[in-house]
Structures are given as C-alpha cells and as structure tokens.
XYZ file of C-alpha atoms in Angstrom:
358
model
C -3.111 1.065 25.020
C -4.986 -1.201 22.606
C -4.398 -0.919 18.874
C -7.215 1.171 17.316
C -9.255 -0.628 14.668
C -11.536 0.091 11.724
C -14.569 -1.882 10.523
C -14.114 -2.560 6.805
C -17.005 -5.004 6.454
C -19.547 -6.624 8.803
C -18.185 -10.150 8.319
C -14.492 -9.212 8.584
C -12.759 -8.769 11.912
C -12.037 -5.106 12.691
C -8.711 -4.317 11.030
C -5.863 -2.610 12.849
C -5.290 1.016 11.819
C -1.787 -0.110 10.904
C -1.419 -2.673 8.124
C 1.952 -4.422 7.850
C 3.128 -4.286 4.241
C 5.454 -7.151 3.345
C 7.080 -5.551 0.293
C 10.658 -5.830 1.616
C 10.348 -9.352 3.019
C 12.518 -11.789 1.126
C 14.910 -9.186 -0.272
C 15.879 -6.332 2.037
C 14.605 -8.277 5.055
C 15.603 -11.917 5.488
C 13.285 -14.711 6.554
C 14.233 -14.819 10.246
C 14.035 -11.046 10.642
C 10.705 -10.946 8.794
C 9.197 -13.567 11.088
C 10.361 -11.653 14.176
C 8.846 -8.444 12.829
C 5.532 -10.149 12.071
C 5.476 -11.648 15.566
C 6.181 -8.300 17.213
C 3.560 -6.516 15.126
C 0.916 -9.146 15.888
C 1.768 -9.005 19.591
C 1.193 -5.240 19.428
C -2.265 -5.673 17.923
C -1.601 -5.559 14.173
C -3.923 -8.062 12.478
C -3.915 -6.695 8.917
C -1.211 -7.847 6.488
C -0.701 -6.797 2.875
C 1.360 -8.470 0.173
C 1.449 -8.894 -3.618
C 2.372 -11.618 -6.055
C 5.267 -9.521 -7.463
C 6.898 -8.838 -4.070
C 9.549 -8.367 -2.826
C 10.971 -5.279 -4.463
C 13.080 -4.584 -6.364
C 11.336 -7.363 -8.251
C 13.391 -10.097 -9.886
C 12.872 -13.643 -11.064
C 14.834 -15.253 -8.216
C 12.716 -13.725 -5.442
C 9.272 -13.637 -7.083
C 6.540 -14.577 -4.612
C 8.860 -14.748 -1.635
C 6.989 -12.104 0.403
C 3.747 -14.092 0.203
C 5.664 -17.253 1.089
C 7.162 -15.642 4.201
C 3.767 -14.331 5.313
C 2.334 -17.807 4.752
C 5.161 -19.366 6.743
C 4.424 -16.992 9.624
C 0.696 -17.793 9.525
C 1.462 -21.509 9.767
C 4.020 -21.087 12.547
C 2.134 -18.543 14.643
C -1.278 -20.071 13.913
C -3.438 -17.069 14.744
C -7.180 -17.789 14.519
C -7.914 -17.331 10.819
C -10.960 -15.204 11.555
C -8.821 -12.832 13.661
C -6.428 -11.794 10.891
C -7.071 -10.087 7.563
C -4.817 -11.149 4.677
C -4.621 -8.925 1.599
C -2.627 -9.400 -1.564
C -2.589 -8.171 -5.157
C -2.495 -9.325 -8.761
C 0.138 -7.627 -10.910
C -1.036 -5.429 -13.750
C 0.396 -5.555 -17.263
C 4.141 -5.051 -17.444
C 6.654 -5.839 -20.116
C 9.404 -6.255 -17.533
C 8.357 -9.082 -15.196
C 8.486 -11.847 -17.773
C 8.665 -14.447 -15.001
C 5.056 -13.622 -14.016
C 2.925 -15.219 -16.746
C 5.038 -13.677 -19.482
C 4.992 -10.055 -18.383
C 2.222 -10.170 -17.195
C 0.786 -9.375 -20.599
C -2.606 -8.267 -19.335
C -5.130 -8.398 -16.516
C -7.516 -10.714 -18.271
C -9.604 -13.475 -16.750
C -6.887 -16.112 -17.188
C -4.220 -13.994 -15.468
C -6.461 -13.051 -12.540
C -7.576 -16.648 -11.947
C -4.025 -18.010 -12.179
C -2.697 -15.280 -9.891
C -5.311 -16.023 -7.210
C -4.526 -19.744 -7.251
C -0.776 -19.112 -7.049
C -1.160 -16.636 -4.172
C -3.360 -19.077 -2.237
C -0.606 -21.696 -2.544
C 2.199 -19.355 -1.480
C 0.198 -17.983 1.440
C -1.003 -21.437 2.447
C -4.543 -20.217 3.113
C -7.964 -21.343 1.913
C -9.105 -17.832 1.068
C -7.806 -14.279 0.709
C -9.741 -11.656 2.644
C -8.993 -8.720 0.340
C -7.803 -9.228 -3.225
C -6.593 -6.122 -5.014
C -5.750 -5.114 -8.584
C -2.225 -3.764 -8.102
C -2.467 -1.231 -10.933
C -4.923 -0.767 -13.807
C -4.894 -2.557 -17.130
C -5.067 0.744 -19.002
C -2.844 3.760 -19.343
C -2.896 6.000 -16.270
C -0.181 8.356 -14.969
C 1.522 6.491 -12.103
C 4.619 6.447 -9.914
C 5.594 10.082 -10.245
C 3.651 10.962 -13.393
C 0.899 13.518 -12.884
C -0.393 14.553 -16.315
C -2.685 12.403 -18.441
C -1.612 11.965 -22.064
C -4.480 10.578 -24.222
C -2.028 9.392 -26.881
C -0.608 6.834 -24.426
C -3.840 4.862 -24.182
C -3.616 1.277 -25.421
C -6.103 -1.530 -25.996
C -6.802 -2.899 -22.545
C -8.848 -5.684 -21.007
C -12.413 -4.540 -20.275
C -13.190 -3.991 -16.608
C -16.210 -6.249 -17.103
C -13.918 -9.220 -17.780
C -11.892 -8.441 -14.657
C -15.017 -8.174 -12.510
C -16.365 -11.424 -13.938
C -13.161 -13.248 -12.940
C -13.142 -11.664 -9.491
C -16.826 -12.500 -9.063
C -16.153 -16.173 -9.811
C -13.403 -16.158 -7.180
C -15.825 -14.661 -4.656
C -18.482 -17.252 -5.530
C -16.025 -20.137 -5.103
C -14.775 -18.791 -1.769
C -11.221 -18.076 -2.916
C -11.468 -14.360 -2.125
C -13.879 -12.484 0.132
C -13.560 -8.838 -0.907
C -12.103 -6.786 -3.746
C -9.850 -3.737 -3.704
C -8.216 -1.453 -6.238
C -4.781 0.141 -6.103
C -2.978 2.993 -7.837
C -6.381 4.001 -9.184
C -7.851 7.257 -10.433
C -11.260 8.818 -9.734
C -12.439 7.646 -13.182
C -11.231 4.090 -12.589
C -12.816 3.825 -9.152
C -16.180 5.191 -10.277
C -16.234 3.009 -13.403
C -15.491 -0.126 -11.370
C -18.234 0.820 -8.919
C -20.719 1.411 -11.725
C -19.950 -1.909 -13.413
C -19.775 -3.855 -10.145
C -23.541 -3.436 -9.772
C -24.081 -5.452 -12.964
C -22.107 -8.323 -11.430
C -23.740 -7.987 -8.007
C -20.334 -7.146 -6.552
C -20.940 -3.602 -5.330
C -20.932 -4.665 -1.679
C -17.691 -6.586 -2.255
C -15.665 -3.602 -3.475
C -14.213 -2.148 -0.279
C -10.958 -0.272 -0.707
C -8.523 1.640 -2.845
C -4.830 1.416 -1.941
C -3.042 4.556 -3.096
C -0.061 6.522 -1.896
C -0.806 9.100 0.793
C 1.707 10.948 2.946
C 2.973 14.428 3.825
C 4.746 14.613 0.456
C 1.840 13.231 -1.573
C -1.680 14.385 -0.760
C -3.043 14.097 -4.290
C -5.725 11.673 -3.034
C -7.504 14.697 -1.587
C -7.858 16.349 -5.001
C -10.320 13.918 -6.556
C -10.415 10.432 -5.102
C -11.357 11.650 -1.634
C -14.751 12.889 -2.801
C -15.431 9.605 -4.614
C -14.439 7.535 -1.584
C -16.498 9.672 0.780
C -19.747 9.422 -1.164
C -19.292 5.789 -2.239
C -18.058 4.589 1.176
C -14.765 3.263 -0.125
C -11.900 3.223 2.370
C -8.366 4.340 1.607
C -5.499 2.029 2.456
C -2.706 4.580 2.500
C 0.519 3.054 1.268
C 3.942 4.673 1.620
C 2.872 6.780 4.623
C 6.545 7.645 5.180
C 7.292 8.235 1.482
C 9.638 5.249 1.311
C 11.354 6.328 4.518
C 12.172 9.848 3.330
C 9.939 11.388 6.012
C 12.034 9.775 8.740
C 14.628 12.402 7.843
C 17.401 9.827 7.480
C 18.228 10.809 3.899
C 18.460 14.530 4.631
C 19.726 14.668 8.208
C 23.170 15.989 7.275
C 24.705 12.829 8.677
C 25.891 9.845 6.682
C 22.835 7.840 5.656
C 23.011 4.155 6.692
C 24.096 2.000 3.736
C 21.297 -0.531 4.361
C 18.502 1.912 3.555
C 16.394 0.915 0.560
C 17.376 3.863 -1.624
C 21.059 3.120 -1.055
C 20.888 -0.671 -1.250
C 18.980 -0.710 -4.517
C 20.153 2.473 -6.176
C 19.551 2.185 -9.904
C 17.499 -0.995 -9.492
C 14.164 0.370 -8.288
C 12.918 2.692 -11.002
C 9.348 2.980 -9.657
C 10.609 4.300 -6.337
C 13.371 6.517 -7.666
C 11.105 8.179 -10.239
C 8.656 9.228 -7.528
C 10.882 9.852 -4.508
C 13.561 12.169 -5.863
C 16.047 12.490 -3.020
C 17.978 15.321 -4.646
C 14.927 17.456 -5.412
C 15.267 20.866 -3.690
C 11.522 20.856 -2.951
C 11.686 17.415 -1.366
C 14.693 18.395 0.734
C 13.064 21.634 1.872
C 9.736 20.015 2.726
C 11.322 17.137 4.650
C 13.495 19.564 6.594
C 10.478 21.591 7.679
C 8.369 18.557 8.597
C 11.306 17.236 10.621
C 11.572 20.555 12.438
C 7.863 20.404 13.290
C 8.318 16.924 14.773
C 11.297 18.045 16.856
C 9.417 21.140 18.053
C 6.570 19.019 19.419
C 8.751 16.260 20.850
C 7.902 13.377 18.536
C 9.953 11.563 15.936
C 9.573 12.542 12.271
C 8.402 9.000 11.464
C 5.730 9.098 14.155
C 4.547 12.490 12.906
C 4.289 11.176 9.346
C 2.235 8.102 10.285
C 0.047 9.965 12.777
C -0.791 12.561 10.134
C -2.018 9.845 7.746
C -4.062 8.110 10.466
C -6.001 11.279 11.285
C -7.521 11.347 7.785
C -11.231 10.434 8.081
C -11.188 8.259 4.946
C -8.103 6.216 5.876
C -8.971 2.768 7.178
C -5.353 1.749 7.683
C -1.852 2.958 6.908
C 0.171 0.325 5.044
C 3.641 0.599 6.535
C 6.907 -1.238 6.155
C 9.668 -1.925 8.648
C 12.931 -3.807 8.337
C 14.039 -3.454 11.968
C 12.250 -3.795 15.299
C 13.029 -0.239 16.391
C 11.401 1.034 13.197
C 8.293 -1.024 13.936
C 8.056 0.385 17.470
C 8.368 3.925 16.099
C 5.479 3.259 13.712
C 3.369 1.730 16.496
C 3.872 4.883 18.554
C 1.888 6.842 15.966
C -1.363 5.197 17.106
C -0.841 6.725 20.558
C -0.188 10.277 19.345
C -2.806 12.989 18.987
C -1.833 15.812 16.662
C -3.258 19.092 18.006
C -4.637 21.725 15.669
C -1.527 23.890 15.914
C 0.588 21.087 14.402
C -1.886 20.668 11.557
C -1.739 24.399 10.837
C 2.055 24.233 10.585
C 1.901 21.105 8.400
C -0.570 22.762 6.045
C 1.634 25.805 5.795
C 4.532 23.640 4.600
C 2.231 21.825 2.187
C 1.019 25.121 0.720
C 4.614 26.078 -0.096
C 5.742 22.611 -1.259
C 2.613 20.828 -2.537
C 2.999 17.159 -3.386
C 6.686 16.994 -4.338
C 6.417 13.164 -4.484
C 3.159 12.551 -6.400
C-alpha cells in the first residue's frame, strides 16, 4: 500500500502524511542508526523530513546542529531527487539558556533569522530549504505545559514585521521556499497572516507545527478554526506524546532504560514539564487508550498516530523513532482505518481526562 500524501503547495511535491522528525538524531540515536532509519522511512514512502537548528534534544553545546548535519549526510549519501523530498527546519526563538546559538539566542530579529538560515543551509548541505519555520514566538506565550496567559509576563519583543521582512528576503533570494510557524497561538497565527499580506508573503505561509495527540487536543479549541478558514495546515508534532501513548511508561512492567524520559531524566525540562509521567490523569488516560487499542487489535502507538492522521486539518504527523521496529509501528498507522465506534470510545476518555498534557 502506497504512503498517502498531502498537497501543501502547487510547486512542492506531495508530502507524505508522516513526517520524520529528527529531534533525537545525534544524541539518543547515533549516526549509523539514524541513517538506517532515514533509509527505511524513505523506502516506505516518507519524503518529508523536519529538523531544527537547536536539535538534538536535550540541547547542549557539544551536539548543537548535529540533527541537521545527519539529515544532510543522508541526503548526500542517498541522493534522492531534490524535487522529490521536502526538507523543513526551524530557527530557534529567544532563550537565555542556549548561549551557544548566537548568544542565547537573544531574539528573533532580522540578523538572527538570516544567520540561522545560512547556518542551516550549510549543515543540511542543500541550496534551499522547502519549509522554514519559526520554532517558537519572540513574545511571551504560554508554552510547553503552560495553559494560562499572564499579561504581566509580556516583554519587549521583535516586531513580526521585521521577522517577515527577513523571511521575505530569504524567499526572494531562493534560500527558503515557504514559511511555517510553530508553537503558535490563534492570535499569533492571525497576526502573521494579516501582516504577511503587506510583504506579499501570504501565499508563502503554509503551516503551523503544534503539538496534537490523544493527550493534547488544545489545537481544536481555537487554532483549528483559524487554520480551517485561512487554509493553513497543521503539522502535528508529538503525536505519541513523547512516547507515553505507546504505553511503555505505564505498562506495569519495567520500562526500558533507553527511553527518552529515563535517559535524560532531569535534563529535558521542556518535555518533563508537559509530559508528567506520575500524573494520575495521565496514567488513567493512557491506560484507557491502551485498552481501546488492545480491544480493537492494534498497537497503542498505531492507534495514537492513526487518530492524529484522521484530523481533516492535519497535513502530516511529525513522528520520531529511534529503532526500526518503532518506525514500522508508526508506518502501520497509515494503513489503519478507525471506525466510528473507536472514535466514540476515544472521545469518552477525552471527556473525562481532557488534555492532561497541554
């Protein structure tokens, strides 16, 4: 069965409904294993690959940029026709922690965006980036487990106009083809869309990459309406809630020591603040979703991915895999149809445990 695809833009190749996220490559996954995984995914029809300048995670000076480098190494070795693959990456937003990335980065101003694009092009070894995304906003927004907006947290941020001007120059010079947002809010998306018309970039703004999974359906509360009416596609990251929805952390058996939450315990604050393994609501929800998967004869991981793929606004689910068997389990989700009775049971669980990992 061929990999299903989605048309993001007329002059891009149809993208696979599964997008291989390279976030673990260069840290949790070594070079040789990463290259094998990329080969196997491409052989199965995956032609959409997502990275970021700050990857891999947990981020540290010694490994900065390694995920892009590994993806670039694979592109050179495998040599797929460039117009058959879609390469996406991201510029890091302001952070006081990653001092090795342009001093923080301190902001998402024109200088930082331009420098980040040039550095990513070098690491990837490509002439252009198909989809270039702002990893998170240069303004205060609740993120990574936060859900309530606090006006007192707002700080002086770089105007969106300056960011669009820098991105527009990169489009004009052929360094990037399309623009995406990530970890955005309804306000942020609509403001970018409004301003993009002034820079003649409206047709270039294609996607928003936000978390979406059985434990986090907050996209549906506000962003979904914006995306529907403005024809912006969702790239759903963390479709398995950092592996929690596989059931491996709550199976009652000893969890493998090489899982991300065990390997990097205490070192990955963004993940741990959102995906609270010891939360009673998380445990209860995962248990019930796992039971639904078992009842209908599919794996919990396949159920989780298949649920995301059925969303009408999802162009592609951005998944990760560190082992071949995990990749094959994810691929299986494109061959699964979830009947209405499964959706009814899923929605019942969601009604009782809504968004425990926002």
